[in-house]
Amino acid sequence: MKEYLELYWAFFRIGGLTFGGGLSMLPMLKYELVEKKGWVDEETLLDCYAVGQCTPGIIAVNTATYVGYIRKKLSGAIVGTAGMISPSILIITILCLFLNNFLGNVWVQHALMGIKGVVCALMLNTVISLAKKSLVSPLCVVIAVAALVLALFTDSPTVLIVIVAAIAGIIYEKIKGDAKGKEDAQHE
Amino acid sequence: MNSLIWKIFYEFFKIGLFAVGGGPATIPYLMDLAEKYDWFTMEDVTNMIAISESTPGPLGLNMATYVGTDALGVLGGAWASIALTIPSIIVIVLVAKFLSNFSQNRWVKAAFYTIRPAVAGLIAAAVWNVFEVSLFVEEAGGRVFALKTFILFVAVFALMHIKKLSKMHPVIWFIGAAVVGCILKF
């Protein structure tokens, strides 16, 4: 029982003290899980993080689930995840209960119009850094533009676009593999 | 059975299952929901991005909590967040159990090679929606361009690219912008 509480509390702290999620979480994860608790070594943590990034869902949650699983199997996965999501649930629930009373206030409206400018700037930065990371070949550029156009000008479900992109990647790899196979055969 | 309870569960479960790429990848799905239901508006999503950037925790979770609380009351936030995380638990446990080299697998890598740019494109489209609801104000006479907000956006974007300021916490920008918004009556 004590171990579960410890697991819950460690992830509660990580969830409650990391802003922004995703990449910004890695130093905090390393500090809590590798240096302080010694539950996993750094390499395993990076593995968990890599898997967390290439499985669906929120990266922070996925990493918590994976580390929890390594510690205590399924029950550890559930306890770790519960710890990770508790601070968000608490903070936002409390904020929501107050927020709706404030939104009508004229000064809050002025403040929000200013804040929206910052949101735009932050989001533009997010798009630029994502583009830098993911547009690594002409094929990638074509896919990104296609997804953008489909999302803006058609009613295509987001889920469908992601699935089609995944299939395209697998087909591309298959064709590339076949072409390479033929080339190798010719050389022999 | 209250059908709203299950609808919220279903929609957030779906986001948890299909939002690949973490935080920002949930935004396109949230925009879809804003169009499909009257749970929240695109403007709420924009406000939520601001709140999420200034409170701890990932955006997707914060948004699930917000929608759940708004629609179902105090415990609704936890309900929607749990719906969002159940797919993670199922998928990760299966991966950990059966696929030891999942992230190094050739086909997984191949799929992600094209998923990543697709998600970037989807997020760009969602950001366009954010721009639309942020830089235009609905008024009695129709949509009006919010010039002051636009100028602030350009100024902040430029300032963020100054090295010394680029590491500054988003919440500082928000507070500054809120003060400017109040003083200049945006």
CSV table of C-alpha atoms in Angstrom, one decimal:
chain,number,residue,atom,x,y,z
A,1,MET,CA,0.0,0.0,0.0
A,2,LYS,CA,2.8,2.4,0.9
A,3,GLU,CA,4.4,1.8,-2.4
A,4,TYR,CA,1.2,2.7,-4.3
A,5,LEU,CA,0.9,5.9,-2.2
A,6,GLU,CA,4.5,6.8,-3.1
A,7,LEU,CA,3.8,6.1,-6.8
A,8,TYR,CA,0.7,8.2,-6.7
A,9,TRP,CA,2.4,11.1,-4.9
A,10,ALA,CA,5.4,11.1,-7.2
A,11,PHE,CA,3.3,11.5,-10.3
A,12,PHE,CA,1.0,13.9,-8.5
A,13,ARG,CA,4.0,16.2,-7.9
A,14,ILE,CA,5.1,15.8,-11.6
A,15,GLY,CA,1.6,16.6,-12.8
A,16,GLY,CA,1.2,19.5,-10.5
A,17,LEU,CA,4.6,21.1,-11.1
A,18,THR,CA,5.0,20.8,-14.9
A,19,PHE,CA,3.7,23.5,-17.1
A,20,GLY,CA,3.1,22.9,-20.8
A,21,GLY,CA,3.3,19.1,-20.8
A,22,GLY,CA,5.2,17.2,-23.5
A,23,LEU,CA,8.9,18.0,-23.8
A,24,SER,CA,9.0,20.4,-20.9
A,25,MET,CA,8.2,17.5,-18.6
A,26,LEU,CA,11.3,15.4,-19.2
A,27,PRO,CA,13.6,17.2,-16.8
A,28,MET,CA,11.0,16.9,-14.0
A,29,LEU,CA,10.4,13.2,-14.8
A,30,LYS,CA,14.2,12.5,-14.7
A,31,TYR,CA,14.6,14.3,-11.4
A,32,GLU,CA,11.7,12.5,-9.6
A,33,LEU,CA,11.9,9.0,-11.1
A,34,VAL,CA,15.6,8.5,-11.9
A,35,GLU,CA,17.5,10.7,-9.5
A,36,LYS,CA,15.2,10.9,-6.4
A,37,LYS,CA,13.4,7.5,-6.5
A,38,GLY,CA,15.7,5.4,-8.6
A,39,TRP,CA,12.7,3.5,-9.9
A,40,VAL,CA,14.0,3.4,-13.5
A,41,ASP,CA,17.3,4.2,-15.1
A,42,GLU,CA,17.6,7.1,-17.5
A,43,GLU,CA,17.6,4.9,-20.6
A,44,THR,CA,14.4,3.1,-19.6
A,45,LEU,CA,12.8,6.5,-18.9
A,46,LEU,CA,13.8,7.7,-22.4
A,47,ASP,CA,12.3,4.5,-23.8
A,48,CYS,CA,9.0,5.1,-21.9
A,49,TYR,CA,9.0,8.6,-23.2
A,50,ALA,CA,9.6,7.5,-26.8
A,51,VAL,CA,6.8,5.0,-26.5
A,52,GLY,CA,4.6,7.8,-24.9
A,53,GLN,CA,5.2,9.9,-27.9
A,54,CYS,CA,4.3,7.3,-30.5
A,55,THR,CA,1.2,6.0,-28.9
A,56,PRO,CA,-2.1,7.8,-28.9
A,57,GLY,CA,-3.0,10.1,-26.0
A,58,ILE,CA,-1.3,12.7,-23.9
A,59,ILE,CA,2.4,12.1,-23.7
A,60,ALA,CA,2.6,12.9,-20.0
A,61,VAL,CA,-0.1,10.4,-19.2
A,62,ASN,CA,1.4,7.7,-21.4
A,63,THR,CA,4.8,8.1,-19.7
A,64,ALA,CA,3.2,7.9,-16.3
A,65,THR,CA,1.3,4.8,-17.3
A,66,TYR,CA,4.4,3.1,-18.7
A,67,VAL,CA,6.6,3.8,-15.6
A,68,GLY,CA,3.7,2.8,-13.3
A,69,TYR,CA,3.4,-0.5,-15.3
A,70,ILE,CA,7.2,-1.2,-14.9
A,71,ARG,CA,6.8,-0.7,-11.2
A,72,LYS,CA,3.6,-2.5,-10.4
A,73,LYS,CA,2.1,-3.9,-13.6
A,74,LEU,CA,-1.6,-2.9,-14.4
A,75,SER,CA,-2.4,-1.6,-10.9
A,76,GLY,CA,0.8,0.5,-11.0
A,77,ALA,CA,-0.2,1.9,-14.4
A,78,ILE,CA,-3.6,2.9,-13.1
A,79,VAL,CA,-2.1,4.5,-9.9
A,80,GLY,CA,0.6,6.4,-11.7
A,81,THR,CA,-1.9,7.8,-14.2
A,82,ALA,CA,-4.3,8.7,-11.5
A,83,GLY,CA,-1.5,10.6,-9.7
A,84,MET,CA,-0.6,12.4,-12.9
A,85,ILE,CA,-4.1,13.6,-13.8
A,86,SER,CA,-5.2,14.5,-10.3
A,87,PRO,CA,-3.6,18.0,-10.1
A,88,SER,CA,-5.1,19.0,-13.4
A,89,ILE,CA,-8.6,17.9,-12.4
A,90,LEU,CA,-8.4,19.6,-9.1
A,91,ILE,CA,-7.0,22.9,-10.4
A,92,ILE,CA,-9.2,23.2,-13.4
A,93,THR,CA,-12.4,22.1,-11.6
A,94,ILE,CA,-11.8,24.8,-9.0
A,95,LEU,CA,-11.0,27.4,-11.7
A,96,CYS,CA,-14.1,26.6,-13.7
A,97,LEU,CA,-16.4,27.0,-10.8
A,98,PHE,CA,-15.2,30.6,-10.4
A,99,LEU,CA,-14.4,31.4,-13.9
A,100,ASN,CA,-17.9,31.4,-15.3
A,101,ASN,CA,-18.9,34.2,-12.8
A,102,PHE,CA,-16.1,36.4,-14.1
A,103,LEU,CA,-16.4,36.0,-17.8
A,104,GLY,CA,-19.2,38.6,-18.1
A,105,ASN,CA,-17.2,41.3,-16.4
A,106,VAL,CA,-16.2,44.1,-18.7
A,107,TRP,CA,-12.6,44.3,-17.4
A,108,VAL,CA,-12.2,40.6,-17.7
A,109,GLN,CA,-13.3,41.1,-21.4
A,110,HIS,CA,-10.6,43.7,-21.9
A,111,ALA,CA,-8.0,41.5,-20.3
A,112,LEU,CA,-9.1,38.5,-22.4
A,113,MET,CA,-8.8,40.5,-25.7
A,114,GLY,CA,-5.2,41.1,-24.7
A,115,ILE,CA,-4.5,37.6,-23.6
A,116,LYS,CA,-5.9,36.3,-27.0
A,117,GLY,CA,-3.0,38.1,-28.7
A,118,VAL,CA,-0.5,36.1,-26.7
A,119,VAL,CA,-2.4,32.9,-27.3
A,120,CYS,CA,-2.0,33.6,-31.1
A,121,ALA,CA,1.7,34.2,-30.7
A,122,LEU,CA,2.2,31.1,-28.7
A,123,MET,CA,0.2,29.0,-31.1
A,124,LEU,CA,2.1,30.4,-34.1
A,125,ASN,CA,5.4,29.4,-32.3
A,126,THR,CA,4.0,25.9,-31.7
A,127,VAL,CA,3.2,25.5,-35.4
A,128,ILE,CA,6.6,26.8,-36.5
A,129,SER,CA,8.5,24.4,-34.2
A,130,LEU,CA,6.3,21.5,-35.2
A,131,ALA,CA,6.8,22.3,-38.9
A,132,LYS,CA,10.6,22.4,-38.4
A,133,LYS,CA,10.5,19.0,-36.7
A,134,SER,CA,8.2,17.2,-39.0
A,135,LEU,CA,8.7,18.6,-42.5
A,136,VAL,CA,11.8,16.7,-43.2
A,137,SER,CA,11.2,15.6,-46.8
A,138,PRO,CA,9.0,16.6,-49.8
A,139,LEU,CA,6.6,13.8,-49.0
A,140,CYS,CA,6.1,15.2,-45.5
A,141,VAL,CA,5.5,18.7,-46.9
A,142,VAL,CA,2.8,17.2,-49.3
A,143,ILE,CA,1.1,15.4,-46.4
A,144,ALA,CA,1.2,18.4,-44.1
A,145,VAL,CA,-0.3,20.7,-46.8
A,146,ALA,CA,-2.9,18.0,-47.7
A,147,ALA,CA,-4.0,17.7,-44.0
A,148,LEU,CA,-4.2,21.5,-43.6
A,149,VAL,CA,-6.3,21.9,-46.7
A,150,LEU,CA,-8.6,19.0,-45.8
A,151,ALA,CA,-9.1,20.3,-42.3
A,152,LEU,CA,-9.8,23.9,-43.3
A,153,PHE,CA,-11.9,23.4,-46.4
A,154,THR,CA,-13.7,20.0,-45.9
A,155,ASP,CA,-15.6,18.2,-43.2
A,156,SER,CA,-13.1,15.3,-43.1
A,157,PRO,CA,-13.0,13.9,-39.6
A,158,THR,CA,-9.6,14.5,-37.9
A,159,VAL,CA,-9.4,10.9,-37.0
A,160,LEU,CA,-9.7,9.8,-40.6
A,161,ILE,CA,-6.9,12.2,-41.7
A,162,VAL,CA,-4.5,10.8,-39.1
A,163,ILE,CA,-5.3,7.2,-40.1
A,164,VAL,CA,-4.9,7.9,-43.8
A,165,ALA,CA,-1.5,9.5,-43.1
A,166,ALA,CA,-0.4,6.5,-41.1
A,167,ILE,CA,-1.4,4.1,-43.9
A,168,ALA,CA,0.4,6.3,-46.5
A,169,GLY,CA,3.6,6.1,-44.4
A,170,ILE,CA,3.4,2.3,-44.2
A,171,ILE,CA,2.8,2.0,-47.9
A,172,TYR,CA,5.7,4.3,-48.6
A,173,GLU,CA,8.0,2.2,-46.4
A,174,LYS,CA,6.8,-1.0,-48.2
A,175,ILE,CA,7.4,0.5,-51.7
A,176,LYS,CA,10.8,1.7,-50.5
A,177,GLY,CA,11.6,-1.7,-49.1
A,178,ASP,CA,10.5,-3.5,-52.3
A,179,ALA,CA,12.6,-1.1,-54.5
A,180,LYS,CA,15.6,-1.7,-52.3
A,181,GLY,CA,15.0,-5.5,-52.5
A,182,LYS,CA,15.0,-5.4,-56.3
A,183,GLU,CA,18.2,-3.3,-56.4
A,184,ASP,CA,19.9,-5.7,-54.1
A,185,ALA,CA,18.8,-8.6,-56.3
A,186,GLN,CA,20.2,-6.9,-59.4
A,187,HIS,CA,23.5,-6.5,-57.8
A,188,GLU,CA,23.9,-10.1,-57.0
B,1,MET,CA,-29.2,6.7,-18.1
B,2,ASN,CA,-28.2,10.3,-18.9
B,3,SER,CA,-27.1,10.3,-22.5
B,4,LEU,CA,-25.0,13.4,-22.1
B,5,ILE,CA,-22.8,11.6,-19.6
B,6,TRP,CA,-22.1,8.9,-22.1
B,7,LYS,CA,-21.7,11.2,-25.0
B,8,ILE,CA,-18.9,13.1,-23.2
B,9,PHE,CA,-17.3,9.9,-22.2
B,10,TYR,CA,-17.4,8.6,-25.8
B,11,GLU,CA,-16.0,11.9,-27.3
B,12,PHE,CA,-13.1,12.2,-24.9
B,13,PHE,CA,-12.3,8.5,-25.1
B,14,LYS,CA,-12.1,8.9,-28.9
B,15,ILE,CA,-9.7,11.9,-28.4
B,16,GLY,CA,-7.6,9.8,-26.1
B,17,LEU,CA,-7.4,7.1,-28.6
B,18,PHE,CA,-6.7,9.2,-31.7
B,19,ALA,CA,-4.8,12.3,-30.6
B,20,VAL,CA,-1.3,11.3,-31.6
B,21,GLY,CA,1.5,13.7,-30.7
B,22,GLY,CA,0.3,14.9,-27.3
B,23,GLY,CA,-0.9,18.3,-26.1
B,24,PRO,CA,-1.4,20.5,-29.1
B,25,ALA,CA,-2.7,17.4,-31.1
B,26,THR,CA,-5.8,17.5,-29.1
B,27,ILE,CA,-6.7,21.0,-30.3
B,28,PRO,CA,-8.0,20.0,-33.7
B,29,TYR,CA,-10.3,17.4,-32.0
B,30,LEU,CA,-11.5,20.0,-29.6
B,31,MET,CA,-12.3,22.3,-32.5
B,32,ASP,CA,-14.3,19.5,-34.0
B,33,LEU,CA,-16.3,19.1,-30.8
B,34,ALA,CA,-16.9,22.9,-30.6
B,35,GLU,CA,-18.5,22.6,-34.0
B,36,LYS,CA,-20.5,19.5,-33.3
B,37,TYR,CA,-21.9,20.2,-29.9
B,38,ASP,CA,-22.9,23.2,-27.8
B,39,TRP,CA,-20.7,22.1,-24.9
B,40,PHE,CA,-18.2,25.0,-25.6
B,41,THR,CA,-17.3,27.4,-28.3
B,42,MET,CA,-14.1,27.9,-30.3
B,43,GLU,CA,-13.6,31.0,-28.2
B,44,ASP,CA,-13.7,28.8,-25.1
B,45,VAL,CA,-10.9,26.7,-26.6
B,46,THR,CA,-8.8,29.8,-27.0
B,47,ASN,CA,-9.4,30.9,-23.4
B,48,MET,CA,-8.6,27.4,-22.4
B,49,ILE,CA,-5.3,27.4,-24.2
B,50,ALA,CA,-4.4,30.5,-22.1
B,51,ILE,CA,-5.5,28.8,-18.9
B,52,SER,CA,-3.7,25.6,-19.8
B,53,GLU,CA,-0.4,27.4,-20.5
B,54,SER,CA,-0.6,29.1,-17.2
B,55,THR,CA,-1.6,26.2,-15.0
B,56,PRO,CA,0.3,22.9,-14.6
B,57,GLY,CA,-0.8,19.9,-16.5
B,58,PRO,CA,-1.3,19.0,-20.2
B,59,LEU,CA,-3.8,21.0,-22.4
B,60,GLY,CA,-5.9,17.9,-23.3
B,61,LEU,CA,-6.5,17.0,-19.7
B,62,ASN,CA,-7.3,20.6,-18.7
B,63,MET,CA,-9.8,20.9,-21.6
B,64,ALA,CA,-11.5,17.6,-20.7
B,65,THR,CA,-11.8,18.8,-17.1
B,66,TYR,CA,-13.2,22.1,-18.2
B,67,VAL,CA,-15.8,20.6,-20.5
B,68,GLY,CA,-16.8,18.0,-18.0
B,69,THR,CA,-17.2,20.5,-15.2
B,70,ASP,CA,-19.1,22.9,-17.4
B,71,ALA,CA,-21.5,20.2,-18.7
B,72,LEU,CA,-21.9,17.9,-15.8
B,73,GLY,CA,-20.9,19.7,-12.6
B,74,VAL,CA,-18.1,19.2,-10.1
B,75,LEU,CA,-17.5,15.6,-10.7
B,76,GLY,CA,-17.8,15.9,-14.5
B,77,GLY,CA,-14.2,17.1,-14.8
B,78,ALA,CA,-12.9,13.9,-13.4
B,79,TRP,CA,-15.3,11.9,-15.5
B,80,ALA,CA,-14.1,13.4,-18.8
B,81,SER,CA,-10.5,13.2,-17.8
B,82,ILE,CA,-10.8,9.6,-16.9
B,83,ALA,CA,-12.4,9.0,-20.3
B,84,LEU,CA,-9.5,10.7,-22.0
B,85,THR,CA,-6.9,8.6,-20.2
B,86,ILE,CA,-8.4,5.1,-20.4
B,87,PRO,CA,-7.2,4.5,-24.0
B,88,SER,CA,-3.7,5.5,-22.8
B,89,ILE,CA,-3.7,2.9,-20.1
B,90,ILE,CA,-5.1,0.1,-22.4
B,91,VAL,CA,-2.6,0.9,-25.2
B,92,ILE,CA,0.5,1.4,-23.0
B,93,VAL,CA,-0.2,-1.8,-21.0
B,94,LEU,CA,-0.6,-3.8,-24.3
B,95,VAL,CA,2.6,-2.3,-25.7
B,96,ALA,CA,4.6,-2.8,-22.6
B,97,LYS,CA,3.4,-6.4,-22.4
B,98,PHE,CA,3.7,-7.6,-26.0
B,99,LEU,CA,5.9,-5.2,-28.0
B,100,SER,CA,9.2,-4.8,-26.4
B,101,ASN,CA,10.8,-2.6,-29.1
B,102,PHE,CA,7.6,-0.8,-30.1
B,103,SER,CA,9.2,2.6,-30.7
B,104,GLN,CA,12.0,1.1,-32.8
B,105,ASN,CA,9.7,-1.1,-34.9
B,106,ARG,CA,10.1,-0.4,-38.7
B,107,TRP,CA,6.4,-0.1,-39.4
B,108,VAL,CA,5.7,2.0,-36.3
B,109,LYS,CA,8.5,4.4,-37.4
B,110,ALA,CA,7.1,4.4,-41.0
B,111,ALA,CA,3.6,5.3,-39.8
B,112,PHE,CA,5.0,8.1,-37.6
B,113,TYR,CA,7.1,9.5,-40.4
B,114,THR,CA,3.8,10.6,-42.1
B,115,ILE,CA,1.6,11.0,-39.0
B,116,ARG,CA,3.8,13.8,-37.7
B,117,PRO,CA,3.5,16.1,-40.7
B,118,ALA,CA,-0.2,15.3,-40.9
B,119,VAL,CA,-0.6,16.3,-37.3
B,120,ALA,CA,1.4,19.5,-37.9
B,121,GLY,CA,-1.0,20.3,-40.8
B,122,LEU,CA,-4.0,19.6,-38.6
B,123,ILE,CA,-2.7,21.8,-35.8
B,124,ALA,CA,-2.0,24.6,-38.3
B,125,ALA,CA,-5.6,24.4,-39.3
B,126,ALA,CA,-6.7,24.5,-35.7
B,127,VAL,CA,-4.5,27.5,-35.1
B,128,TRP,CA,-6.1,29.2,-38.0
B,129,ASN,CA,-9.4,28.8,-36.2
B,130,VAL,CA,-7.8,30.2,-33.0
B,131,PHE,CA,-6.7,33.2,-35.0
B,132,GLU,CA,-10.2,33.7,-36.4
B,133,VAL,CA,-12.0,33.7,-33.1
B,134,SER,CA,-9.2,35.8,-31.4
B,135,LEU,CA,-8.7,38.5,-34.0
B,136,PHE,CA,-12.3,39.1,-35.0
B,137,VAL,CA,-15.0,40.2,-32.6
B,138,GLU,CA,-18.7,39.3,-33.2
B,139,GLU,CA,-20.7,42.5,-32.9
B,140,ALA,CA,-24.2,43.5,-33.8
B,141,GLY,CA,-23.1,44.7,-37.3
B,142,GLY,CA,-21.1,41.6,-38.1
B,143,ARG,CA,-17.5,40.6,-37.6
B,144,VAL,CA,-15.1,43.3,-36.7
B,145,PHE,CA,-11.3,43.0,-37.0
B,146,ALA,CA,-9.7,43.4,-33.5
B,147,LEU,CA,-6.9,45.7,-34.5
B,148,LYS,CA,-5.5,46.2,-31.0
B,149,THR,CA,-5.3,42.5,-30.3
B,150,PHE,CA,-3.6,42.0,-33.7
B,151,ILE,CA,-1.0,44.6,-33.0
B,152,LEU,CA,-0.3,43.1,-29.6
B,153,PHE,CA,0.0,39.6,-31.2
B,154,VAL,CA,2.6,40.9,-33.7
B,155,ALA,CA,4.5,42.7,-31.0
B,156,VAL,CA,4.5,39.7,-28.6
B,157,PHE,CA,5.5,37.3,-31.4
B,158,ALA,CA,8.4,39.5,-32.3
B,159,LEU,CA,9.5,40.0,-28.6
B,160,MET,CA,9.3,36.2,-28.0
B,161,HIS,CA,12.1,35.7,-30.6
B,162,ILE,CA,14.5,37.9,-28.7
B,163,LYS,CA,16.8,35.4,-27.0
B,164,LYS,CA,16.6,36.7,-23.5
B,165,LEU,CA,12.8,36.8,-23.6
B,166,SER,CA,12.3,33.5,-25.3
B,167,LYS,CA,12.6,31.4,-22.1
B,168,MET,CA,10.1,33.5,-20.2
B,169,HIS,CA,7.2,31.7,-18.7
B,170,PRO,CA,3.9,32.1,-20.8
B,171,VAL,CA,2.1,33.3,-17.7
B,172,ILE,CA,4.2,36.5,-17.6
B,173,TRP,CA,3.1,37.3,-21.2
B,174,PHE,CA,-0.5,36.7,-20.2
B,175,ILE,CA,-0.4,38.9,-17.2
B,176,GLY,CA,1.3,41.7,-19.2
B,177,ALA,CA,-1.2,41.3,-22.0
B,178,ALA,CA,-4.1,41.4,-19.6
B,179,VAL,CA,-2.8,44.6,-18.0
B,180,VAL,CA,-2.3,46.2,-21.4
B,181,GLY,CA,-5.8,45.1,-22.5
B,182,CYS,CA,-7.3,46.7,-19.4
B,183,ILE,CA,-5.4,50.0,-19.7
B,184,LEU,CA,-6.0,50.5,-23.4
B,185,LYS,CA,-9.5,49.1,-23.1
B,186,PHE,CA,-9.2,46.5,-25.9
